Tab-separated table of C-alpha atoms in Angstrom:
chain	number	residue	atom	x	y	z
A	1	UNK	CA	18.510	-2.818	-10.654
A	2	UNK	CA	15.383	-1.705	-8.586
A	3	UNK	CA	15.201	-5.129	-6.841
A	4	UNK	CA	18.644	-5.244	-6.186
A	5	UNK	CA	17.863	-1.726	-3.935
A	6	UNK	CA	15.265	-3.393	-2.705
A	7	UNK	CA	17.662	-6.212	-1.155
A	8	UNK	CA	19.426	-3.935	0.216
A	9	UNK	CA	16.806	-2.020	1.560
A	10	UNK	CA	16.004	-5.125	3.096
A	11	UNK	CA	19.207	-5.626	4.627
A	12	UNK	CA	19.475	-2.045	5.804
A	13	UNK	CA	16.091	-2.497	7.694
A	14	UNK	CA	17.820	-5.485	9.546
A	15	UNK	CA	20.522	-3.633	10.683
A	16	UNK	CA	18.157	-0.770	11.554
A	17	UNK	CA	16.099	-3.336	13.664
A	18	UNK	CA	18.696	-4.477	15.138
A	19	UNK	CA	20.835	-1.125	16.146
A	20	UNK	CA	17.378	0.062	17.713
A	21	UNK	CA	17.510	-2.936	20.576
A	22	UNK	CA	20.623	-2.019	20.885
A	23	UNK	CA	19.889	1.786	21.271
A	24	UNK	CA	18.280	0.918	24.241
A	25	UNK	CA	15.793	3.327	24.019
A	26	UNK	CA	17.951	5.574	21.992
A	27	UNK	CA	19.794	5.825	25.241
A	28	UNK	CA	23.352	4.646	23.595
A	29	UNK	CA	24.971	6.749	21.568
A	30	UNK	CA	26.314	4.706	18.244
A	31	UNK	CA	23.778	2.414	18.238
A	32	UNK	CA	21.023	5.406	17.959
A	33	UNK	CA	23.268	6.956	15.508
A	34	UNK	CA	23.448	4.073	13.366
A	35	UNK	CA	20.021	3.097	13.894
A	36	UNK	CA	19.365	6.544	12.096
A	37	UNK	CA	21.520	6.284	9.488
A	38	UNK	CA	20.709	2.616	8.549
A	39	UNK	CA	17.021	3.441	8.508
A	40	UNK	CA	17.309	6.557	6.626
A	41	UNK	CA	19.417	3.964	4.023
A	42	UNK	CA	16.755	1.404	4.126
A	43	UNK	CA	13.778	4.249	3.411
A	44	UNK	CA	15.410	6.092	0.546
A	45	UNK	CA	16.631	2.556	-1.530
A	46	UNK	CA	13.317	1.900	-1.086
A	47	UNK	CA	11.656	5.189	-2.217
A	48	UNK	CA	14.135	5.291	-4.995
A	49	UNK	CA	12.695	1.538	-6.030
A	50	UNK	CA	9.388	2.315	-6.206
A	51	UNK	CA	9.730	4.145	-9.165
A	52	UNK	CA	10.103	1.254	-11.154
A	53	UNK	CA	8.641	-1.185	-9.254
A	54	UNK	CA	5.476	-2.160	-7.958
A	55	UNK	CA	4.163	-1.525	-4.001
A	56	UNK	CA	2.929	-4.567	-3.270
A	57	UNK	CA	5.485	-7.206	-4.015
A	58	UNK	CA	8.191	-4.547	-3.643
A	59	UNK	CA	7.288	-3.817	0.291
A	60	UNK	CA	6.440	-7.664	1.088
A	61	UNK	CA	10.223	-8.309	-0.147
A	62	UNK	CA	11.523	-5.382	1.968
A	63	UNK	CA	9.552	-6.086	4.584
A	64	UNK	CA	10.761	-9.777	4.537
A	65	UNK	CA	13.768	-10.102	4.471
A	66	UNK	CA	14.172	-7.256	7.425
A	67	UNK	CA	11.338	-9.427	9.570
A	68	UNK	CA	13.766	-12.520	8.636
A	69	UNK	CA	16.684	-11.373	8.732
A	70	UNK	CA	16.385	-10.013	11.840
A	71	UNK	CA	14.896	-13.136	13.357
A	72	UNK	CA	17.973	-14.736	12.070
A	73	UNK	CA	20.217	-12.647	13.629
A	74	UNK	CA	19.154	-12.150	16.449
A	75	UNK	CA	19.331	-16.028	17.380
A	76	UNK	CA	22.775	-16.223	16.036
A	77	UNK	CA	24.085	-13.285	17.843
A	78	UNK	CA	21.680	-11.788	20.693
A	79	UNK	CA	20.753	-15.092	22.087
A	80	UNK	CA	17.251	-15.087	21.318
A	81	UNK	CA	15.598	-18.716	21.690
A	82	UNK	CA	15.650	-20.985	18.744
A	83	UNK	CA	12.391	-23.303	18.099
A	84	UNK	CA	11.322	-25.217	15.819
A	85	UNK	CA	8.906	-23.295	14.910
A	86	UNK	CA	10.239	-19.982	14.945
A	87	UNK	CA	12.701	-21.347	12.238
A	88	UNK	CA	9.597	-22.971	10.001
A	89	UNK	CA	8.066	-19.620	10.642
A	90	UNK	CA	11.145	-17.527	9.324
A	91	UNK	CA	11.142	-20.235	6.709
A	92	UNK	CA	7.393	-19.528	5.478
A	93	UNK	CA	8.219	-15.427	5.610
A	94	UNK	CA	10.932	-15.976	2.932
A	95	UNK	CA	8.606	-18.529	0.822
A	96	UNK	CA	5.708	-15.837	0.922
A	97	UNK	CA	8.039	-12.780	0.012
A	98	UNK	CA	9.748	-15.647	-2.939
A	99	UNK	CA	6.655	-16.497	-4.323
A	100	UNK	CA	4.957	-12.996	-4.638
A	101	UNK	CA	8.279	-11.712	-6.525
A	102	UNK	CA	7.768	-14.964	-8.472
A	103	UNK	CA	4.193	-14.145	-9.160
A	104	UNK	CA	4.985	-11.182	-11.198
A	105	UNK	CA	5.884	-7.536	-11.320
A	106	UNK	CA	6.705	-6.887	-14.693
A	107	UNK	CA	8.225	-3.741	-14.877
């Protein structure tokens, strides 16, 4: 169950990342707003994870898949440039962050 929050942190720290380029500058309205809401989210799943789980692997999965995710999205939707090796780069992220959660928190 705590990883699963963490996932979601994760995904909550995309949509934070994202809302705040939107906020331009916190100068629009609803993206600012949700920028605050999705980070606030993203912070507390987290917090409430780290109880049971621990730091390091925990944060290099949150931090991952927010840091890819964003990437991702904002090729596919804000026009950012594609390259080859932004993509094997995005691709190396979610390795790392797969291979420490492989490499063992046991709680």
């Amino acid at each position: 169950m705590a990883w699963l929050l963490v996932i979601v942190a994760g995904f909550l720290e995309t949509g934070f990342a994202v809302c705040l380029k939107l906020s331009h500058g916190f100068t629009r309205l609803w993206p600012t707003i949700t920028f605050a809401a999705f980070a606030l989210g993203s912070f507390g799943l987290l917090t409430l994870a780290l109880r049971k789980l621990d730091v390091g692997p925990a944060y290099a999965v949150w931090t991952g898949i927010g840091a890819a995710g964003t990437a991702i999205y904002g090729m596919v939707f804000l026009g950012d440039v594609v390259s080859t090796l932004k993509i094997v780069s995005i691709s190396l992220v979610i390795a790392g962050v797969i291979g420490l959660q492989l490499s063992g928190s046991a709680h």
